[in-house]
Short mmCIF file of C-alpha atoms and ligand atoms in Angstrom, two decimals:
data_model
loop_
_atom_site.label_atom_id
_atom_site.label_comp_id
_atom_site.label_asym_id
_atom_site.label_seq_id
_atom_site.Cartn_x
_atom_site.Cartn_y
_atom_site.Cartn_z
CA MET A 1 0.23 -0.11 -0.09
CA ARG A 2 1.39 3.33 -1.08
CA ARG A 3 2.15 5.98 1.75
CA THR A 4 0.42 9.05 1.15
CA LEU A 5 1.31 12.83 2.00
CA SER A 6 -1.79 14.52 3.10
CA VAL A 7 -2.20 18.24 3.38
CA ALA A 8 -4.65 19.58 5.89
CA VAL A 9 -5.44 23.37 5.74
CA PHE A 10 -6.52 24.91 9.09
CA GLY A 11 -7.82 28.45 9.08
CA GLY A 12 -5.47 29.30 6.24
CA LEU A 13 -2.59 27.64 8.17
CA LEU A 14 -1.08 24.82 5.87
CA ALA A 15 -0.12 21.90 7.92
CA VAL A 16 1.71 19.10 6.14
CA SER A 17 1.95 15.60 7.65
CA ALA A 18 3.44 12.51 6.16
CA LEU A 19 1.13 9.68 6.75
CA ALA A 20 1.55 6.06 6.12
CA GLY A 21 -1.26 4.66 3.65
CA CYS A 22 -2.84 2.81 6.36
CA GLY A 23 -1.79 5.26 9.32
CA ASP A 24 -4.16 7.56 10.76
CA SER A 25 -3.86 10.79 12.68
CA ASP A 26 -6.13 10.66 15.89
CA GLY A 27 -4.80 13.94 16.86
CA GLY A 28 -5.23 16.11 13.77
CA ALA A 29 -2.32 17.48 11.89
CA GLU A 30 -1.64 20.51 13.82
CA GLY A 31 1.88 21.02 15.04
CA GLY A 32 3.11 21.31 18.62
CA GLY A 33 0.83 21.26 21.56
CA GLY A 34 -2.80 20.07 20.94
CA ASP A 35 -5.87 21.91 21.63
CA ASP A 36 -5.83 23.44 25.13
CA GLY A 37 -2.43 22.55 25.89
CA GLN A 38 -2.99 18.81 25.20
CA ILE A 39 0.26 16.85 24.65
CA VAL A 40 0.75 15.80 21.18
CA LEU A 41 2.63 12.38 20.83
CA GLY A 42 3.89 11.11 17.53
CA PHE A 43 4.07 7.20 17.24
CA SER A 44 5.56 5.37 14.46
CA GLN A 45 4.47 1.53 14.50
CA VAL A 46 6.53 -1.21 12.91
CA GLY A 47 3.49 -2.33 10.94
CA ALA A 48 0.58 -4.93 11.40
CA GLU A 49 2.45 -8.17 10.91
CA SER A 50 1.20 -10.17 13.75
CA GLY A 51 -1.62 -10.59 16.47
CA TRP A 52 0.69 -9.30 19.00
CA ARG A 53 1.31 -6.08 16.76
CA THR A 54 -2.41 -5.45 16.55
CA ALA A 55 -2.80 -5.84 20.45
CA ASN A 56 -0.05 -3.42 20.74
CA THR A 57 -1.44 -0.97 18.42
CA GLU A 58 -4.74 -1.06 20.06
CA SER A 59 -3.18 -0.60 23.58
CA ILE A 60 -1.25 2.48 22.48
CA LYS A 61 -4.52 4.05 21.06
CA ALA A 62 -6.77 3.21 23.83
CA SER A 63 -4.18 4.50 26.28
CA ALA A 64 -3.72 7.83 24.58
CA THR A 65 -7.49 8.25 24.50
CA ALA A 66 -7.70 7.53 28.39
CA ALA A 67 -4.63 9.77 29.19
CA GLY A 68 -5.94 12.63 26.88
CA ILE A 69 -2.95 12.78 24.79
CA LYS A 70 -3.42 13.53 21.14
CA LEU A 71 -1.75 10.76 19.20
CA GLN A 72 -0.32 11.03 15.68
CA PHE A 73 -0.13 7.45 14.82
CA SER A 74 1.62 6.16 11.62
CA ASP A 75 1.99 2.58 10.41
CA ALA A 76 5.38 1.95 8.66
CA GLN A 77 4.51 -1.12 6.88
CA GLY A 78 7.61 -3.05 8.49
CA LYS A 79 9.89 -0.37 6.54
CA GLN A 80 12.62 1.23 8.50
CA GLU A 81 12.64 4.03 5.65
CA ASN A 82 9.06 4.71 6.26
CA GLN A 83 9.72 5.10 10.08
CA ILE A 84 12.56 7.46 9.53
CA SER A 85 10.29 9.64 7.37
CA ASP A 86 7.53 9.25 10.02
CA ILE A 87 9.91 10.65 12.64
CA ARG A 88 10.83 13.53 10.33
CA GLY A 89 7.19 14.19 9.79
CA PHE A 90 6.69 14.49 13.55
CA ILE A 91 9.77 16.73 13.84
CA THR A 92 8.35 19.00 11.23
CA GLN A 93 5.03 19.02 12.94
CA LYS A 94 6.79 19.95 16.26
CA VAL A 95 4.93 17.30 18.28
CA ASP A 96 5.76 17.34 21.72
CA VAL A 97 7.19 13.80 22.20
CA ILE A 98 8.17 11.07 19.92
CA ALA A 99 7.79 7.34 20.40
CA PHE A 100 8.27 4.37 18.18
CA SER A 101 8.92 0.62 17.98
CA PRO A 102 12.34 0.52 15.87
CA VAL A 103 11.76 -2.31 13.36
CA VAL A 104 15.33 -3.17 13.30
CA THR A 105 18.02 -2.33 15.89
CA SER A 106 20.48 -0.15 13.84
CA GLY A 107 20.50 2.98 11.64
CA TRP A 108 18.79 5.51 13.95
CA ASP A 109 21.28 7.74 15.11
CA ALA A 110 21.02 10.35 12.43
CA VAL A 111 17.16 10.87 12.60
CA LEU A 112 17.28 10.49 16.64
CA LYS A 113 19.79 13.34 16.63
CA GLU A 114 17.45 15.46 14.37
CA ALA A 115 14.78 14.87 17.03
CA LYS A 116 17.20 15.81 19.95
CA ASP A 117 18.45 18.81 17.90
CA ALA A 118 14.76 19.99 17.52
CA GLY A 119 14.38 19.60 21.30
CA ILE A 120 11.78 16.61 20.82
CA PRO A 121 12.16 13.93 23.49
CA VAL A 122 12.12 10.38 22.02
CA ILE A 123 10.63 7.07 23.90
CA LEU A 124 11.56 3.53 22.64
CA THR A 125 8.61 0.93 22.97
CA ASP A 126 8.78 -2.83 22.51
CA ARG A 127 12.22 -2.88 20.60
CA ALA A 128 15.63 -1.55 21.23
CA VAL A 129 17.83 0.43 19.12
CA ASP A 130 21.80 -0.35 19.10
CA SER A 131 22.93 3.43 19.30
CA GLN A 132 25.87 4.01 21.54
CA ASP A 133 24.72 7.45 22.41
CA THR A 134 21.85 6.66 24.82
CA SER A 135 21.13 10.42 25.31
CA LEU A 136 19.27 10.01 22.00
CA TYR A 137 16.21 8.64 23.85
CA GLN A 138 14.75 9.03 27.17
CA SER A 139 13.41 5.51 27.80
CA PHE A 140 13.02 2.02 26.52
CA ILE A 141 9.79 0.37 27.46
CA GLY A 142 9.70 -3.21 26.65
CA SER A 143 10.35 -6.96 27.22
CA ASP A 144 13.65 -8.60 27.86
CA PHE A 145 13.76 -10.70 24.58
CA LYS A 146 16.88 -12.65 25.71
CA VAL A 147 15.15 -13.97 28.85
CA GLU A 148 12.24 -14.81 26.68
CA GLY A 149 14.73 -17.09 24.66
CA THR A 150 16.29 -18.31 27.64
CA LYS A 151 12.86 -19.37 29.17
CA ALA A 152 12.09 -21.23 25.90
CA GLY A 153 15.28 -23.28 25.96
CA GLU A 154 15.33 -24.07 29.73
CA TRP A 155 11.74 -25.67 29.00
CA LEU A 156 13.19 -27.73 26.31
CA VAL A 157 16.24 -28.93 28.51
CA LYS A 158 13.76 -29.98 31.21
CA GLU A 159 11.58 -31.82 28.66
CA TYR A 160 14.39 -33.91 27.42
CA GLU A 161 16.11 -34.44 30.78
CA GLY A 162 17.37 -38.03 31.27
CA LYS A 163 16.52 -38.72 27.59
CA THR A 164 19.26 -39.96 25.12
CA GLY A 165 19.47 -39.50 21.32
CA ASP A 166 19.83 -36.46 19.05
CA VAL A 167 16.74 -33.78 19.22
CA ASN A 168 16.54 -32.13 15.85
CA ILE A 169 15.12 -28.56 16.35
CA VAL A 170 14.10 -26.20 13.73
CA GLU A 171 13.98 -22.44 14.17
CA LEU A 172 11.59 -19.90 12.75
CA GLN A 173 13.34 -16.58 13.27
CA GLY A 174 11.73 -13.26 13.81
CA THR A 175 12.23 -10.25 11.28
CA THR A 176 15.95 -10.17 10.28
CA GLY A 177 17.90 -7.66 12.22
CA SER A 178 14.97 -6.93 14.88
CA ALA A 179 16.00 -7.00 18.49
CA PRO A 180 13.37 -9.76 19.33
CA ALA A 181 14.93 -12.02 16.63
CA ILE A 182 18.60 -11.34 17.66
CA ASP A 183 17.80 -11.81 21.29
CA ARG A 184 15.30 -14.92 21.40
CA GLN A 185 17.83 -16.77 19.18
CA THR A 186 20.66 -16.04 21.36
CA GLY A 187 19.00 -16.74 24.70
CA PHE A 188 17.52 -20.09 23.26
CA ALA A 189 20.94 -21.18 21.78
CA ASP A 190 22.55 -20.09 25.28
CA ALA A 191 20.01 -22.06 27.37
CA ILE A 192 20.51 -25.36 25.25
CA LYS A 193 24.32 -25.34 24.77
CA ALA A 194 25.08 -27.47 27.67
CA ASN A 195 23.06 -30.17 26.16
CA PRO A 196 24.79 -31.38 22.83
CA ASN A 197 21.87 -33.84 21.87
CA LEU A 198 19.73 -30.76 21.47
CA LYS A 199 20.73 -29.72 17.92
CA ILE A 200 19.25 -26.64 16.04
CA VAL A 201 19.44 -28.16 12.45
CA LYS A 202 17.72 -25.30 10.50
CA SER A 203 16.96 -21.56 11.37
CA GLN A 204 15.36 -19.15 9.09
CA THR A 205 13.47 -15.97 9.30
CA GLY A 206 9.66 -16.15 8.86
CA ASP A 207 9.44 -12.25 9.51
CA PHE A 208 6.98 -12.63 12.40
CA LYS A 209 4.25 -13.53 9.93
CA ARG A 210 1.84 -16.61 9.83
CA ALA A 211 2.15 -17.16 6.10
CA ASP A 212 5.95 -16.98 5.96
CA GLY A 213 6.07 -19.27 8.99
CA LYS A 214 4.03 -21.75 7.11
CA THR A 215 6.04 -21.69 3.86
CA VAL A 216 9.29 -21.81 5.70
CA MET A 217 8.13 -24.80 7.76
CA GLU A 218 7.21 -26.61 4.43
CA THR A 219 10.84 -26.41 3.44
CA PHE A 220 12.11 -27.54 6.73
CA LEU A 221 9.69 -30.58 6.45
CA GLN A 222 11.03 -31.43 2.94
CA SER A 223 14.69 -30.90 3.85
CA VAL A 224 15.04 -32.41 7.23
CA PRO A 225 14.23 -36.02 7.66
CA LYS A 226 13.36 -36.03 11.46
CA ILE A 227 12.38 -32.84 12.98
CA ASP A 228 11.50 -33.19 16.68
CA VAL A 229 11.02 -29.62 17.89
CA LEU A 230 9.96 -26.23 16.43
CA TYR A 231 11.05 -23.12 18.08
CA ALA A 232 9.16 -20.07 16.73
CA HIS A 233 9.90 -16.63 17.64
CA ASN A 234 6.39 -15.53 17.76
CA ASP A 235 3.06 -17.28 17.93
CA ASP A 236 1.87 -16.34 14.42
CA MET A 237 4.70 -18.01 12.76
CA GLY A 238 4.17 -21.18 14.91
CA LEU A 239 0.48 -21.13 13.85
CA GLY A 240 1.59 -21.11 10.15
CA ALA A 241 3.87 -24.05 10.83
CA ILE A 242 1.27 -25.86 12.34
CA GLU A 243 -0.74 -25.88 9.17
CA ALA A 244 2.40 -27.04 7.22
CA ILE A 245 2.79 -30.05 9.90
CA LYS A 246 -0.56 -31.07 9.47
CA ALA A 247 -0.81 -30.94 5.59
CA ALA A 248 2.46 -33.21 5.83
CA GLY A 249 0.20 -35.84 7.95
CA LYS A 250 2.08 -35.06 11.19
CA LYS A 251 0.58 -34.02 14.60
CA PRO A 252 1.69 -30.61 15.93
CA GLY A 253 2.36 -30.93 19.74
CA GLN A 254 3.13 -34.63 19.40
CA ASP A 255 5.13 -35.74 16.42
CA ILE A 256 6.67 -32.45 16.59
CA LYS A 257 6.90 -30.34 19.90
CA ILE A 258 6.26 -26.59 19.38
CA ILE A 259 7.69 -23.80 21.50
CA THR A 260 6.42 -19.95 20.55
CA VAL A 261 6.54 -16.61 22.10
CA ASP A 262 4.05 -13.89 22.63
CA ALA A 263 0.83 -15.89 24.16
CA VAL A 264 -1.80 -14.06 22.04
CA LYS A 265 -5.22 -15.56 22.00
CA ASP A 266 -4.79 -17.71 18.77
CA GLY A 267 -1.48 -19.04 20.24
CA MET A 268 -2.99 -19.73 23.50
CA THR A 269 -5.96 -21.49 21.87
CA ALA A 270 -3.57 -23.66 20.08
CA LEU A 271 -1.41 -24.32 23.28
CA ALA A 272 -4.72 -25.54 25.25
CA ALA A 273 -5.73 -27.61 22.30
CA GLY A 274 -2.37 -29.56 22.63
CA GLU A 275 -0.92 -28.14 19.27
CA ILE A 276 1.80 -26.15 20.97
CA ASN A 277 3.54 -27.28 24.04
CA PHE A 278 4.99 -24.07 25.49
CA ILE A 279 4.49 -20.49 25.11
CA VAL A 280 6.66 -17.73 26.61
CA GLU A 281 4.46 -14.64 27.15
CA CYS A 282 5.68 -11.25 25.68
CA SER A 283 3.24 -8.62 26.71
CA PRO A 284 1.91 -6.11 23.91
CA LEU A 285 0.07 -4.01 26.66
CA LEU A 286 2.63 -1.22 26.67
CA GLY A 287 0.24 1.68 26.15
CA ASP A 288 -0.33 2.76 29.70
CA GLN A 289 3.36 2.70 30.79
CA LEU A 290 4.03 4.66 27.45
CA MET A 291 1.55 7.43 28.37
CA GLU A 292 2.78 7.69 31.99
CA THR A 293 6.23 8.06 30.66
CA VAL A 294 5.28 10.60 27.88
CA LYS A 295 3.51 12.73 30.53
CA ALA A 296 6.68 12.78 32.96
CA VAL A 297 9.02 13.44 30.26
CA LYS A 298 6.76 16.53 28.94
CA ASP A 299 6.78 17.61 32.69
CA GLY A 300 10.51 17.46 32.64
CA LYS A 301 10.47 14.80 35.52
CA PRO A 302 13.26 12.01 35.60
CA VAL A 303 12.03 8.70 34.03
CA GLU A 304 13.55 5.32 34.24
CA LYS A 305 15.92 4.56 31.21
CA ARG A 306 14.85 1.03 31.00
CA ILE A 307 11.17 -0.01 31.86
CA LEU A 308 10.86 -3.69 31.80
CA THR A 309 7.53 -5.39 31.21
CA LYS A 310 6.34 -8.02 33.56
CA GLU A 311 5.39 -11.49 31.71
CA GLY A 312 5.52 -15.30 32.33
CA THR A 313 5.14 -18.61 30.54
CA PHE A 314 2.19 -20.97 29.76
CA THR A 315 1.88 -24.75 29.85
CA GLN A 316 -1.06 -26.27 28.02
CA GLU A 317 -3.01 -26.73 31.40
CA GLU A 318 -2.22 -23.07 32.28
CA ALA A 319 -3.35 -22.02 28.97
CA LYS A 320 -7.02 -23.59 29.53
CA ALA A 321 -7.09 -21.79 32.87
CA ALA A 322 -5.98 -18.43 31.57
CA LEU A 323 -7.80 -18.30 28.10
CA PRO A 324 -11.08 -17.37 29.52
CA THR A 325 -9.88 -14.04 30.80
CA ARG A 326 -7.11 -13.36 28.26
CA LYS A 327 -7.20 -9.62 27.25
CA TYR A 328 -5.65 -10.20 23.84
C1 GZL B 1 7.99 -8.35 20.49
C2 GZL B 1 7.64 -7.84 19.18
C3 GZL B 1 7.53 -8.97 18.26
C4 GZL B 1 6.40 -10.03 18.83
C5 GZL B 1 5.92 -10.58 17.20
O1 GZL B 1 8.12 -7.21 21.42
O2 GZL B 1 8.30 -6.73 18.93
O3 GZL B 1 7.10 -8.36 17.12
O4 GZL B 1 6.82 -11.06 19.20
C6 GZL B 1 5.78 -9.05 16.88
O5 GZL B 1 4.61 -11.07 17.19
O6 GZL B 1 5.59 -8.96 15.43
#
């Protein structure tokens, strides 16, 4: 979908804002503070690639409304160049605060320096950047993806404790170059490395997307004679892989054990049904923490440089108990 440049004229004033083809600006395109001193927050979202992302976007929009913050929301459709132009658009509009979830970790220093030079504070949510200059952002709110990978690996070590014979693992990685993909891979590999029988025989990106998870799993099934375990960096890729496993006449959760990350409703439903064996939670509900931080930053109050989200893990039994009250 093309990204469009929308021009809005307010009482003779021309305000120009760069909006994603599917972005929307909840707060109008006026620059600087909103009506009657409301805070204007420019937010650039990764895209709409997964159930987690949808829940994250809903959380941010709902929390902005509840906090009385005018939200300029843009969907970057998974492209870093779109996020960079979003941020430049927010600078032009003189928003009060900029927040974004960086689709990948590197390549942000120049545009973050432009925001800093314009006196606009930046908050990172969900994913990190690898900038050495941490003065370029006020805070990073999100999960510890390495811990998530470790939790997945530790479950697998326990699952195969005392068993002999090679365990062939295939891995569906998240978006190449993204913080969750890098850290979930590292955390998992570190957690299993003391167990040489647990072997990662194939590892390839499925871009956090269900369709890609299915097609990559099809290639794994064709090229790996005996697959014992699938480790997918998110539920959506795991759910796509389940379709491929079933089409190959195998039982997901039994013939091939499956571990995923996120714990969105569709993943938890498959876990409760026995098609997934273990899910590590990664909470998308970052909206409230973000808005509290936006207000504190606007008021010049000190904020934590690193705000960690709390999250757990789910077995099949725990998923059955949790599903009825699951928020996302
Ligand atoms: C994690 C987030 C990841 C999710 C995926 O915080 O960045 O991106 O795990 C989403 O589902 O696409």
